[in-house]
Short mmCIF file of C-alpha atoms and ligand atoms in Angstrom, two decimals:
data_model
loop_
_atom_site.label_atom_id
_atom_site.label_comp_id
_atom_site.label_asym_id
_atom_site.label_seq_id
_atom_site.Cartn_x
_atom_site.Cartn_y
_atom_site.Cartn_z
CA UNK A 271 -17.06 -50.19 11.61
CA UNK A 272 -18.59 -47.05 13.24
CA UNK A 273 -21.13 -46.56 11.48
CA UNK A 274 -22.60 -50.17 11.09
CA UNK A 275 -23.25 -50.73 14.56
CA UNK A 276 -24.99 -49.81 17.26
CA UNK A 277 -26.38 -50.17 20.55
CA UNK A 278 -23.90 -53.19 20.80
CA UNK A 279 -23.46 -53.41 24.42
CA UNK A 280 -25.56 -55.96 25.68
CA UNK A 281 -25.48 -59.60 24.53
CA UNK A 282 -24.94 -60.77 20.90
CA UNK A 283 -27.97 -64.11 20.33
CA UNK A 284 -26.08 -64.87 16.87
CA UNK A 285 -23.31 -64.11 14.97
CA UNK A 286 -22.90 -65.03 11.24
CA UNK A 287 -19.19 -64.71 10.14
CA UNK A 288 -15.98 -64.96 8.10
CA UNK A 289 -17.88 -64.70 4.59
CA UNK A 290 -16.12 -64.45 1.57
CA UNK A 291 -18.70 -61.70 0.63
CA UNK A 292 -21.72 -60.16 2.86
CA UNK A 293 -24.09 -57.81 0.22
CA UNK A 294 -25.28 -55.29 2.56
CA UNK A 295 -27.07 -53.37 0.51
CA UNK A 296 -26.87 -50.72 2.64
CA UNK A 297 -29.73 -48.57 3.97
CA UNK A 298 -33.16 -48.11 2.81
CA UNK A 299 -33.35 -46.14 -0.27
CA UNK A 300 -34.30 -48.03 -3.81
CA UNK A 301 -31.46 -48.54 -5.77
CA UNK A 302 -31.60 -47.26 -9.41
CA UNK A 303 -30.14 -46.08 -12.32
CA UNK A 304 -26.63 -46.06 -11.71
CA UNK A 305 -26.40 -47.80 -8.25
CA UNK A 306 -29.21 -50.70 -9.24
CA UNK A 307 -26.05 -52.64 -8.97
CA UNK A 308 -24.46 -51.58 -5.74
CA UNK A 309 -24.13 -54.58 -3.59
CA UNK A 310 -22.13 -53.22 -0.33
CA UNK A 311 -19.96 -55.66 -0.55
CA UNK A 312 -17.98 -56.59 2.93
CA UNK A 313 -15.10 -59.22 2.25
CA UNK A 314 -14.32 -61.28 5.51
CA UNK A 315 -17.51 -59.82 7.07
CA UNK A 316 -19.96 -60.86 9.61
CA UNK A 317 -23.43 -59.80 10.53
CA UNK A 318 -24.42 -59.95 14.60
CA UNK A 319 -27.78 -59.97 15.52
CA UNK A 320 -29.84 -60.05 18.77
CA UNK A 321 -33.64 -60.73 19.25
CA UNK A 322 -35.11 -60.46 15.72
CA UNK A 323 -33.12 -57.63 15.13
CA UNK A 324 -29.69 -57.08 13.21
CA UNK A 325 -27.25 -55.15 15.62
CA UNK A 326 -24.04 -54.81 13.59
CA UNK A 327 -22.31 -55.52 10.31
CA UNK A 328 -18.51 -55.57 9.52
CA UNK A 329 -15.65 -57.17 9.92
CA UNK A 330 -15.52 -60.83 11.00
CA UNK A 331 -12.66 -59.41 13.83
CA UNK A 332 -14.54 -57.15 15.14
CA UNK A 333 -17.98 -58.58 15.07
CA UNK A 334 -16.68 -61.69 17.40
CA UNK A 335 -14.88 -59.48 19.76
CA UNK A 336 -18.69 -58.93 20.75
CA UNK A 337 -19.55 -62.43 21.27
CA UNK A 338 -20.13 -63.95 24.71
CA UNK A 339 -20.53 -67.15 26.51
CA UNK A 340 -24.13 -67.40 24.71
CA UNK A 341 -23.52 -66.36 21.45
CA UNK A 342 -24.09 -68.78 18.84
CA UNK A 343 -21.67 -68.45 15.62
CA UNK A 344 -22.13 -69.42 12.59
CA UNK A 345 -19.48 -70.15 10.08
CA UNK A 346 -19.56 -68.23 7.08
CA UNK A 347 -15.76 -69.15 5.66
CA UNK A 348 -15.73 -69.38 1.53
CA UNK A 349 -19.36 -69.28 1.54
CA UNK A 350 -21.50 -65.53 0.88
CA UNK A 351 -24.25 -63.77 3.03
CA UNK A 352 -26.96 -61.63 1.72
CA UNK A 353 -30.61 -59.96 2.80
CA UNK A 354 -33.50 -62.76 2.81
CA UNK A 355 -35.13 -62.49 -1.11
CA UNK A 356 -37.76 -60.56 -1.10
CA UNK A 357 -40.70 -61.73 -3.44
CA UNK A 358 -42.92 -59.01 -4.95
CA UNK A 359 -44.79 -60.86 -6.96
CA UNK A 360 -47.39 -63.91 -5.76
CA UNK A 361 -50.43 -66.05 -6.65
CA UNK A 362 -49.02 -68.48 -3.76
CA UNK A 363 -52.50 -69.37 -1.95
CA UNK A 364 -54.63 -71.21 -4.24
CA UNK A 365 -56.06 -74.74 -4.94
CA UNK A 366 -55.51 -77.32 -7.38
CA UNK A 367 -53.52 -77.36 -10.08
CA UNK A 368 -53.42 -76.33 -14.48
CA UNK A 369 -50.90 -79.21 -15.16
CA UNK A 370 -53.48 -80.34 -17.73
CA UNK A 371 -53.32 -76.96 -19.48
CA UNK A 372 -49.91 -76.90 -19.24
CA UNK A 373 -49.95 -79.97 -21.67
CA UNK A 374 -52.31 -78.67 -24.33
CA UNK A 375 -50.28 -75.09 -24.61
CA UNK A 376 -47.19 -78.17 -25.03
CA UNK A 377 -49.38 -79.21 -28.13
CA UNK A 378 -48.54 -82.87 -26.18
CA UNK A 379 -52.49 -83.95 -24.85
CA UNK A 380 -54.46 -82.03 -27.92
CA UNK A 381 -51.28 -82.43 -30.97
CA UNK A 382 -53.91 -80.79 -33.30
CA UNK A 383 -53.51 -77.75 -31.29
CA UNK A 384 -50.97 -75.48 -29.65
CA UNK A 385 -53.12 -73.85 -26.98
CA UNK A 386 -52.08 -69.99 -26.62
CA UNK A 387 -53.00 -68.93 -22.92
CA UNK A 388 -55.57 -66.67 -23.67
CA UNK A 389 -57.13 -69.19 -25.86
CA UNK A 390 -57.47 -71.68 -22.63
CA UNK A 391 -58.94 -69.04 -21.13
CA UNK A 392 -61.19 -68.19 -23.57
CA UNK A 393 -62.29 -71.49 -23.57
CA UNK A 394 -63.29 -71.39 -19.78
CA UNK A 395 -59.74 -72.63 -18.55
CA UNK A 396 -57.15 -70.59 -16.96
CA UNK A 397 -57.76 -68.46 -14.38
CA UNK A 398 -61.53 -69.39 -14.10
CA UNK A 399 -60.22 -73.07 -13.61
CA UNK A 400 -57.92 -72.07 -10.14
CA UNK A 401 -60.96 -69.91 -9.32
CA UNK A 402 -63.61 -72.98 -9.88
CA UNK A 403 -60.68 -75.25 -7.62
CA UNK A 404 -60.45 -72.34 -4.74
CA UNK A 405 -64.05 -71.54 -4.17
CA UNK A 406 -64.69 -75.35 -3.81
CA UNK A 407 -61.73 -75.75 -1.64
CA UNK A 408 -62.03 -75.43 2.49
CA UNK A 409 -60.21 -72.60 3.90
CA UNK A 410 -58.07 -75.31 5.97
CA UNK A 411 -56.95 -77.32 2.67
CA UNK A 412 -56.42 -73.73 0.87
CA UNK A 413 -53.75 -72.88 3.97
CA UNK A 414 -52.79 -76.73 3.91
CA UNK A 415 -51.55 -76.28 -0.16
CA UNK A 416 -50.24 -72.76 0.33
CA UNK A 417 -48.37 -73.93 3.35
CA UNK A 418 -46.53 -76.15 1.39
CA UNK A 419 -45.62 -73.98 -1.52
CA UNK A 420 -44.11 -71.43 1.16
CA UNK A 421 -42.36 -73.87 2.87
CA UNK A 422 -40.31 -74.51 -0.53
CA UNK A 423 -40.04 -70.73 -0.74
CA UNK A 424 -38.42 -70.37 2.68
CA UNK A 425 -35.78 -73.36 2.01
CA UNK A 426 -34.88 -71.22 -1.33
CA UNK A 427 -34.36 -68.13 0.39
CA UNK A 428 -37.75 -66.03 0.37
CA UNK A 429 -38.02 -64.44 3.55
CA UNK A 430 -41.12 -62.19 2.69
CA UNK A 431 -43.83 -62.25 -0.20
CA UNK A 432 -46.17 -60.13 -1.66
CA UNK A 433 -49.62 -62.81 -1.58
CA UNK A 434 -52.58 -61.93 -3.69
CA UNK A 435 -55.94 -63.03 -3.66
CA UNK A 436 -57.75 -63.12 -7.30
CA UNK A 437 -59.03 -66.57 -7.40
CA UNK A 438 -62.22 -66.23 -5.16
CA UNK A 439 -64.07 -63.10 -7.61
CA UNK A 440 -66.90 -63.54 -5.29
CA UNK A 441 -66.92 -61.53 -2.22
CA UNK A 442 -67.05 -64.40 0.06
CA UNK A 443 -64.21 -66.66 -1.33
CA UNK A 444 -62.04 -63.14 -1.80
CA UNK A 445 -62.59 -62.54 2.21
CA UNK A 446 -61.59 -66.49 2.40
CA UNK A 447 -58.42 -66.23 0.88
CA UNK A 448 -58.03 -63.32 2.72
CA UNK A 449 -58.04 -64.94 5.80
CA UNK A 450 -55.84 -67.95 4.85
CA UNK A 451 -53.44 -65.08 3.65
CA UNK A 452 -53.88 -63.58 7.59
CA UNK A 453 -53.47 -67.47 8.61
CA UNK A 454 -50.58 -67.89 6.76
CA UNK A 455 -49.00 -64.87 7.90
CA UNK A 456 -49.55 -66.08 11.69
CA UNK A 457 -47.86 -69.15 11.54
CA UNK A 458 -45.48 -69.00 8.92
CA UNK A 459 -41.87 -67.73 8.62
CA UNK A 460 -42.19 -65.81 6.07
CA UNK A 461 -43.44 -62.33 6.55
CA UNK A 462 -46.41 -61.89 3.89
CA UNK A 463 -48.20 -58.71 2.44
CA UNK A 464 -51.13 -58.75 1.25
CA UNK A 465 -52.98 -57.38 -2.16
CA UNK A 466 -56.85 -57.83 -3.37
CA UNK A 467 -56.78 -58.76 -6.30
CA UNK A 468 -60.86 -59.08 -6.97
CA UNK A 469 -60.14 -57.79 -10.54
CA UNK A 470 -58.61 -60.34 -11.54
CA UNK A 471 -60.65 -61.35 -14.52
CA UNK A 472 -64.02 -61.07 -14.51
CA UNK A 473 -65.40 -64.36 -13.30
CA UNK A 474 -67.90 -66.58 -16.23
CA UNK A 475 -71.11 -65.65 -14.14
CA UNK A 476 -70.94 -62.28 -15.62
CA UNK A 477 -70.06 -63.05 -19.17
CA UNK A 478 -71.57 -59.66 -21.25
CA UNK A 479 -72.10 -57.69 -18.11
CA UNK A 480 -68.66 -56.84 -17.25
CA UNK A 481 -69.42 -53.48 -15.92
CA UNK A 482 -71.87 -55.01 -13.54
CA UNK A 483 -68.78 -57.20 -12.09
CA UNK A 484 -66.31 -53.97 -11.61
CA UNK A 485 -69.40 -52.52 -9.80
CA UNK A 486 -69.26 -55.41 -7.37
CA UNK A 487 -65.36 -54.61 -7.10
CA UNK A 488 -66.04 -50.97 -6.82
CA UNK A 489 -69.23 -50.77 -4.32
CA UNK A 490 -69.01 -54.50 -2.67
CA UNK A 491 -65.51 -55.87 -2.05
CA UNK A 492 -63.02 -53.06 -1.77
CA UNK A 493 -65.12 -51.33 1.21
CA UNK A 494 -65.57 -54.51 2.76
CA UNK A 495 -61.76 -56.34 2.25
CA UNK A 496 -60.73 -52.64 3.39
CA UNK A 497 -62.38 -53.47 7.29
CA UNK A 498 -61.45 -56.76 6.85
CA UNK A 499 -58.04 -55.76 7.04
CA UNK A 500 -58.59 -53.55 10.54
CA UNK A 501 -60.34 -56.90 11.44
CA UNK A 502 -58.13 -59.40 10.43
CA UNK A 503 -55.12 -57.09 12.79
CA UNK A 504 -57.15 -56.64 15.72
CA UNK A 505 -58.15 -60.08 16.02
CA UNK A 506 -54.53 -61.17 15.45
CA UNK A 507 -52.73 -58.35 17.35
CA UNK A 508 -51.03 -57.27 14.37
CA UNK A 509 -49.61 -60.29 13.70
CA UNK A 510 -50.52 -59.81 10.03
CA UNK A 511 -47.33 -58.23 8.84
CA UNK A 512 -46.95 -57.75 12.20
CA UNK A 513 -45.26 -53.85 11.77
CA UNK A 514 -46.40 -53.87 8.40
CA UNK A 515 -50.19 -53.32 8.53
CA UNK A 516 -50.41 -52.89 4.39
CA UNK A 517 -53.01 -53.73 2.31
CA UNK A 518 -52.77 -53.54 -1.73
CA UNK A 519 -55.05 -53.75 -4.14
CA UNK A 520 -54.14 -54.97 -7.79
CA UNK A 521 -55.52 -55.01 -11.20
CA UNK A 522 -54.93 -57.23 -14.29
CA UNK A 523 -55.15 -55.00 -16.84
CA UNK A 524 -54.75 -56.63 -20.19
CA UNK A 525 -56.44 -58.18 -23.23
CA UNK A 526 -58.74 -60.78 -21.82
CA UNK A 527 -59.16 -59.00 -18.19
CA UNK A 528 -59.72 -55.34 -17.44
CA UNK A 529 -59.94 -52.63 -19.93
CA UNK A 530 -57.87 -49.15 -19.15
CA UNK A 531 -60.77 -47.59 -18.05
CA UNK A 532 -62.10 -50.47 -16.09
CA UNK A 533 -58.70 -50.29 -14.01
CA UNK A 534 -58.43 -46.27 -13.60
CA UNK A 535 -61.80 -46.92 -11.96
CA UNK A 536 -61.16 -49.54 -9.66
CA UNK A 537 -57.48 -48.41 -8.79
CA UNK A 538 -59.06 -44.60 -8.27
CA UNK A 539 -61.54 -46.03 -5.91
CA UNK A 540 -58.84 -48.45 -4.00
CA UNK A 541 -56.37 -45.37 -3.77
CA UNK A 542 -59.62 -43.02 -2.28
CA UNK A 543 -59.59 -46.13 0.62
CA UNK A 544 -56.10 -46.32 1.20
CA UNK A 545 -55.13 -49.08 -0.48
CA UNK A 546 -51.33 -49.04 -1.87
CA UNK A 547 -51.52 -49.44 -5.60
CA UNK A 548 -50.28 -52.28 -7.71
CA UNK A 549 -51.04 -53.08 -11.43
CA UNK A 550 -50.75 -55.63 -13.34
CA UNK A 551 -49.45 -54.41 -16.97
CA UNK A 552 -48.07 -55.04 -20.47
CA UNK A 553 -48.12 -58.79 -19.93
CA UNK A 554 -49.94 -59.57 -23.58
CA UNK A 555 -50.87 -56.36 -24.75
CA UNK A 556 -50.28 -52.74 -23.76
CA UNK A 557 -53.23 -50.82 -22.82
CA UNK A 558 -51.40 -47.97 -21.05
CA UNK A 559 -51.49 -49.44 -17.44
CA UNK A 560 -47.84 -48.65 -17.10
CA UNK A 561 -48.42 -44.92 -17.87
CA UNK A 562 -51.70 -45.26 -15.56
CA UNK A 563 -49.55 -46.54 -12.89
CA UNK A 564 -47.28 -43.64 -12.92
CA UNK A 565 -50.27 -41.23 -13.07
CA UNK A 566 -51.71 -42.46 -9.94
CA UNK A 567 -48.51 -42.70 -8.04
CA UNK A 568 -49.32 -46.29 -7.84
CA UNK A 569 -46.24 -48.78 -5.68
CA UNK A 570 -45.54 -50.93 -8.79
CA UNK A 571 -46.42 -51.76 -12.15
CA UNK A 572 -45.90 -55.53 -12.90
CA UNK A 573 -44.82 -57.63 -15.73
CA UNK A 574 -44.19 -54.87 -18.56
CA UNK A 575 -43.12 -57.20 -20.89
CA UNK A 576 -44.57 -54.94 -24.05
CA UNK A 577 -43.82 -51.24 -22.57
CA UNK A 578 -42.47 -48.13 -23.97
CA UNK A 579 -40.07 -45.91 -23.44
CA UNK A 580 -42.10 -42.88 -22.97
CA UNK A 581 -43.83 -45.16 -20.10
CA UNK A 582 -41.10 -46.14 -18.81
CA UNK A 583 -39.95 -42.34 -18.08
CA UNK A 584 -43.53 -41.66 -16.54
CA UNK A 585 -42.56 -44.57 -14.41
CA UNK A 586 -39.31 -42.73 -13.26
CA UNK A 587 -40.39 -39.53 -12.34
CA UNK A 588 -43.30 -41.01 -10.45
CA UNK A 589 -40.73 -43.48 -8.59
CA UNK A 590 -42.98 -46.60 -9.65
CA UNK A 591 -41.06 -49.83 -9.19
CA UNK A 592 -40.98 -52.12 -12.10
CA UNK A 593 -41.99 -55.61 -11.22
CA UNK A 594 -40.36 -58.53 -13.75
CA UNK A 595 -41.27 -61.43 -13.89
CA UNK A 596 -39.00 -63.59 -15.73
CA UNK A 597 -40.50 -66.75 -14.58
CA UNK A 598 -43.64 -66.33 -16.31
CA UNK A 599 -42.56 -66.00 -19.76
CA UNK A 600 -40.40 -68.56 -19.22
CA UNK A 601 -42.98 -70.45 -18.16
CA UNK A 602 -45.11 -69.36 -20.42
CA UNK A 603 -42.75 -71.03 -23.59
CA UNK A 604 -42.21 -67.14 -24.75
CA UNK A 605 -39.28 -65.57 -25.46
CA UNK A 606 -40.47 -61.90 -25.16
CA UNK A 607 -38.78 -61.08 -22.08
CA UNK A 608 -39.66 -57.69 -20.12
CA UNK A 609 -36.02 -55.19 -21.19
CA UNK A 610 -34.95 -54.67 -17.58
CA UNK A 611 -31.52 -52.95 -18.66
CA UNK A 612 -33.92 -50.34 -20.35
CA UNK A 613 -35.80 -49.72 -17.08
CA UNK A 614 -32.49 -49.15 -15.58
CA UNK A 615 -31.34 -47.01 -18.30
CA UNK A 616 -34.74 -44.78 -17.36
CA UNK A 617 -34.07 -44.46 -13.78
CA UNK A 618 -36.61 -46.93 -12.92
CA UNK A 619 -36.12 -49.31 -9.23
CA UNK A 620 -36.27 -52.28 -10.72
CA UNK A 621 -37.40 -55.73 -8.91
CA UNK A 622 -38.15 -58.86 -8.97
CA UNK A 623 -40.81 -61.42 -8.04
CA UNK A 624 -41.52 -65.12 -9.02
CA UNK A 625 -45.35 -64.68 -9.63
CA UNK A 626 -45.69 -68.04 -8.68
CA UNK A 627 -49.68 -69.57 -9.70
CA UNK A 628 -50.77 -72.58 -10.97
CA UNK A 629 -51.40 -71.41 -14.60
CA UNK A 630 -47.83 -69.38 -15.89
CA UNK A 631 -45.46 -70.20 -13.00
CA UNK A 632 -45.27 -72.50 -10.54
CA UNK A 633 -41.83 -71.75 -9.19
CA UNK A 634 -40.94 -71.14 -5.90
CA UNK A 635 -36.77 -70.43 -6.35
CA UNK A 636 -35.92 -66.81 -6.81
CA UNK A 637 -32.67 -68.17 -7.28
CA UNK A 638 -33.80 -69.16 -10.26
CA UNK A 639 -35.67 -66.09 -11.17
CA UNK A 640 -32.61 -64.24 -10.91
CA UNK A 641 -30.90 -66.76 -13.41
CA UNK A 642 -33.61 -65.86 -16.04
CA UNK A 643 -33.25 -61.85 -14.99
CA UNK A 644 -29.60 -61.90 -16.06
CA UNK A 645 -30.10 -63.84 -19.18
CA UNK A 646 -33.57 -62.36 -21.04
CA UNK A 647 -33.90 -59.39 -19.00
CA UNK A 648 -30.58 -58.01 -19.33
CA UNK A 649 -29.84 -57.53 -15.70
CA UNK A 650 -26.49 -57.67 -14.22
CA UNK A 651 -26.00 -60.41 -11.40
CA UNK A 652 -25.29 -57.28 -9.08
CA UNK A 653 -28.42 -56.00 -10.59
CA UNK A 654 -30.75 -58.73 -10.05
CA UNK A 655 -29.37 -59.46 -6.47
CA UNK A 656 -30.95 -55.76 -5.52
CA UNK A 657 -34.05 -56.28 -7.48
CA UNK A 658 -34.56 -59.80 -5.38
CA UNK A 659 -34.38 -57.85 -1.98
CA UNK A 660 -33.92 -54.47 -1.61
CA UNK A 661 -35.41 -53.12 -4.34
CA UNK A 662 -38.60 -55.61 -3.77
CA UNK A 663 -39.23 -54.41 -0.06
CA UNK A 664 -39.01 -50.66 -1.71
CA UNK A 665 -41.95 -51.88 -3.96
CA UNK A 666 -43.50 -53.25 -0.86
CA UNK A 667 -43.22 -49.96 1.02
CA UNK A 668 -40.92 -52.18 3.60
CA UNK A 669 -37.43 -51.09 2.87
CA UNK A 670 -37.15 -49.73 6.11
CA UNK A 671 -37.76 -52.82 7.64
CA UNK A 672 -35.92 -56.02 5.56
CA UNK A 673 -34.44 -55.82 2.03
CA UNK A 674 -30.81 -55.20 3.45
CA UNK A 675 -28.45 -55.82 6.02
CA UNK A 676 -27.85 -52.86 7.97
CA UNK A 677 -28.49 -52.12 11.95
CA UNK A 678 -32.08 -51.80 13.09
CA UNK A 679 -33.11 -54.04 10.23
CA UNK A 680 -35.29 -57.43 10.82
CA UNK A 681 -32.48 -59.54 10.79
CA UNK A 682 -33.64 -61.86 8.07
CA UNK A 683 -30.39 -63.43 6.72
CA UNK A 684 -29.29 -65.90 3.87
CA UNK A 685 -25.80 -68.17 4.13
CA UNK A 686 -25.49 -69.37 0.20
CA UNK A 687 -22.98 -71.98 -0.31
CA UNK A 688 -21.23 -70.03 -3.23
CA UNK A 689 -17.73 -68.47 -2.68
CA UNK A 690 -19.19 -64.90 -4.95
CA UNK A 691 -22.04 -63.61 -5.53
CA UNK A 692 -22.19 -63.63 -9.32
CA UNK A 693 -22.43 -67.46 -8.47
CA UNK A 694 -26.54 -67.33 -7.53
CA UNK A 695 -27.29 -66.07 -11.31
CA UNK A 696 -24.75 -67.86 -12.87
CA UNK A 697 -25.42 -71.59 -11.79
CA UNK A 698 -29.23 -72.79 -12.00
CA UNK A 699 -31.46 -75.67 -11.11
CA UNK A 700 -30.35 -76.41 -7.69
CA UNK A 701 -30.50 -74.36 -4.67
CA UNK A 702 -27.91 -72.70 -3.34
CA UNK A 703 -29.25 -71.22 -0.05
CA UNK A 704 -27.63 -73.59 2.37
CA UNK A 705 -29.10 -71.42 5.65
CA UNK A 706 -31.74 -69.25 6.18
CA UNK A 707 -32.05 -67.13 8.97
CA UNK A 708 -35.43 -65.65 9.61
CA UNK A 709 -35.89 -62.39 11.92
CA UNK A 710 -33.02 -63.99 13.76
CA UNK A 711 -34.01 -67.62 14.37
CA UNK A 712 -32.02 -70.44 12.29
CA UNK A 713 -34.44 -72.02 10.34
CA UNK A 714 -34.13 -76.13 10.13
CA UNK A 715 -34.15 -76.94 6.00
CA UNK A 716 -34.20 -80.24 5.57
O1 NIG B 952 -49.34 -63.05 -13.28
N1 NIG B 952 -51.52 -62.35 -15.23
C1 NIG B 952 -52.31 -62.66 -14.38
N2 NIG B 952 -52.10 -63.48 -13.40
C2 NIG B 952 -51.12 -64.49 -13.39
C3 NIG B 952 -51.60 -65.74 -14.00
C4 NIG B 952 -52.57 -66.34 -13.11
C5 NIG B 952 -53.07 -67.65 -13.57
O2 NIG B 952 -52.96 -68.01 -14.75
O3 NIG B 952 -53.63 -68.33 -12.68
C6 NIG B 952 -49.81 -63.96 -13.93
O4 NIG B 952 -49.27 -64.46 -14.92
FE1 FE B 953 -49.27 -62.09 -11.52
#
């Protein structure tokens, strides 16, 4: 009990209580190896928080000999509590739709042909189609669509999400979704961090000059997104991620994007400008961006659905977080699933994210996500719990703030309507987040 509280003394707002199970997590440190499945688990436990702030976590007894005349309670009995998911992975804010593409890679609207996803690409689709949608797109109706894909994402438990641009590749629309990012961030629930993500392919208006376009990433956008960001916080007095004040900057490098050296350069450049480091790697092909990743010291690699061993080690030693994505190859119809049980075997932090966009994944349940970590990508249930919040916030450079449930912590706080944990990977297709609580405020689900 001593050492989960503190500074209990003056009134309790909330008090969550008599779980079967609360995952604590405990502390702030990315859990790997060995201890990527150490859950914390508190039987009969309760977590008290005041303001948006957690105050104390233990036992259900002792927790609600704190409570006064105005604390509210919340029931917990035969249900479990855990940290708010934490989603490291996001194309959330853009426009339209690919539900036409998703048909022709079916072999259903074109049964001649089984597009491949590259090949719809190739043929002017894919990415360049969400990027044609967003540019037309107001900055209102972009926030109006987002808003709605994050509301889904709050009701299934994501209390904060990575959010990259990537479908502007124009300065102008890149700044726009940059500011319905900062929007977003303003009036939503969910805490978001940002990552550029101007590289994300190179946009049909510079078909054969390629170099010219990473120029325009190099010189043009990342100096100007970088005051953007100083910008976008003073006009908004921090509210965009409020204590967080990060700003990424991600590459897709892979056949039918960036080269290797394409990405060193751009990365190099972003990391001179203090940008945090993300890369998108090994989704179709291996070019070495996992291995670059380490080199730089980047935050995360992403993906790694084709990487090595050897890469994986570089990964370790350089404490890069590996980033799976289940939902994407699932959603892609492959069956190539990224080895997560050989990250852990390297001593990698491994998390998770739902990469939600419009062209591989449209899926806002990380609930779900976790079912597909513990089936393809050999994760425990203990394992993928971690990866979904703690181990995501690490990869966010946020652990200290949300990712567990521990004193100090933003008290952002799940009630799932499952009597054990292994329950959220082992049932699917409905949600089982019957409460979220969001730095300390009940949020209404309907
Ligand atoms: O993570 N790989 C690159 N980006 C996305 C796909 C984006 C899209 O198709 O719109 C991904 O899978
Ligand atoms: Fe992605």
């Amino acid at each position: 009990m001593e050492k989960h509280t503190n500074n209990v003394l003056a009134p309790i707002d909330l008090i969550v209580h008599s779980a079967n199970q609360v995952l604590t997590l405990g502390g702030d440190a990315p859990k790997r190896g060995a201890t990527q499945g150490d859950l914390g688990i508190l039987r009969d436990g309760a977590v008290a928080i005041r303001g948006e702030r957690i105050v104390a976590v233990g036992d259900t007894l002792d927790l609600l000999a704190l409570a006064d005349a105005h604390t509210r309670t919340l029931d917990a009995r035969g249900k479990i509590v855990l940290p708010g998911f934490v989603d490291a992975h996001t194309h959330v804010v853009f426009a339209g739709d690919r539900a036409n593409e998703f048909e022709m890679r079916l072999g259903v609207a074109t049964p001649l042909r089984t597009w491949q996803y590259l090949d719809i690409q190739k043929a002017g689709g894919g990415i360049m189609s969400t990027v044609r949608a967003t540019r037309a797109a107001t900055r209102d109706d972009l926030i109006a669509q987002s808003r709605a894909r994050l509301d889904a994402m709050l009701a299934h438990g994501t209390t904060t999400a990575e959010v990259k641009t990537g479908y502007g590749l124009e300065t102008a629309t890149e700044l726009k979704m940059l500011g319905a990012i900062a929007a977003l961030a303003a009036e939503h629930a969910i805490d978001l961090v940002p990552t550029f993500l101007g590289a994300h392919v190179v946009p049909e208006e510079f078909t054969g000059r390629e170099e010219e376009y990473v120029d325009l990433v190099v010189d043009e956008m990342l100096p100007i997104i970088q005051n953007s960001k100083f910008r976008i916080r003073n006009l908004r007095k921090g509210i965009l991620n409020s204590e967080f004040g990060i700003l990424n900057c991600d590459v897709f490098c892979d056949d039918g994007a960036f080269t290797l050296a394409q990405t060193r350069r751009i990365l190099t450049r972003a990391q001179e400008l203090g940008f945090g480091l993300r890369v998108h790697a090994d989704e179709f092909a291996n070019l070495g961006a996992a291995a670059l990743a380490a080199e730089l010291g980047a935050a995360s690699a992403d993906h790694l659905m084709v990487t090595r061993r050897d890469e994986m080690q570089a990964m370790a030693r350089a404490n890069v977080a590996a980033v799976l994505l289940p939902g994407t190859t699932f959603g892609l119809g492959k069956t190539n699933f990224a080895d997560g049980r050989a990250f852990i075997e390297e001593n990698v932090p491994v998390a998770l994210g739902s990469d939600i966009n419009p062209g591989t994944c449209w899926c806002e349940a990380m609930s779900f996500v976790i079912a597909l970590a513990c089936r393809y990508a050999k994760l425990t249930p203990a394992q993928a719990i971690v990866a979904a919040t703690l181990n995501g916030a690490y990869s966010l450079g946020i652990a200290e703030h949300v990712g567990s449930l521990a004193p100090g912590k933003i008290a952002d706080v799940l009630i799932a309507d499952v009597p054990d944990y292994r329950h959220l990977a082992y049932r699917f297709g409905a949600n089982p987040i019957e409460t979220v609580i969001k730095r300390g405020r009940v949020i209404s689900l309907i």
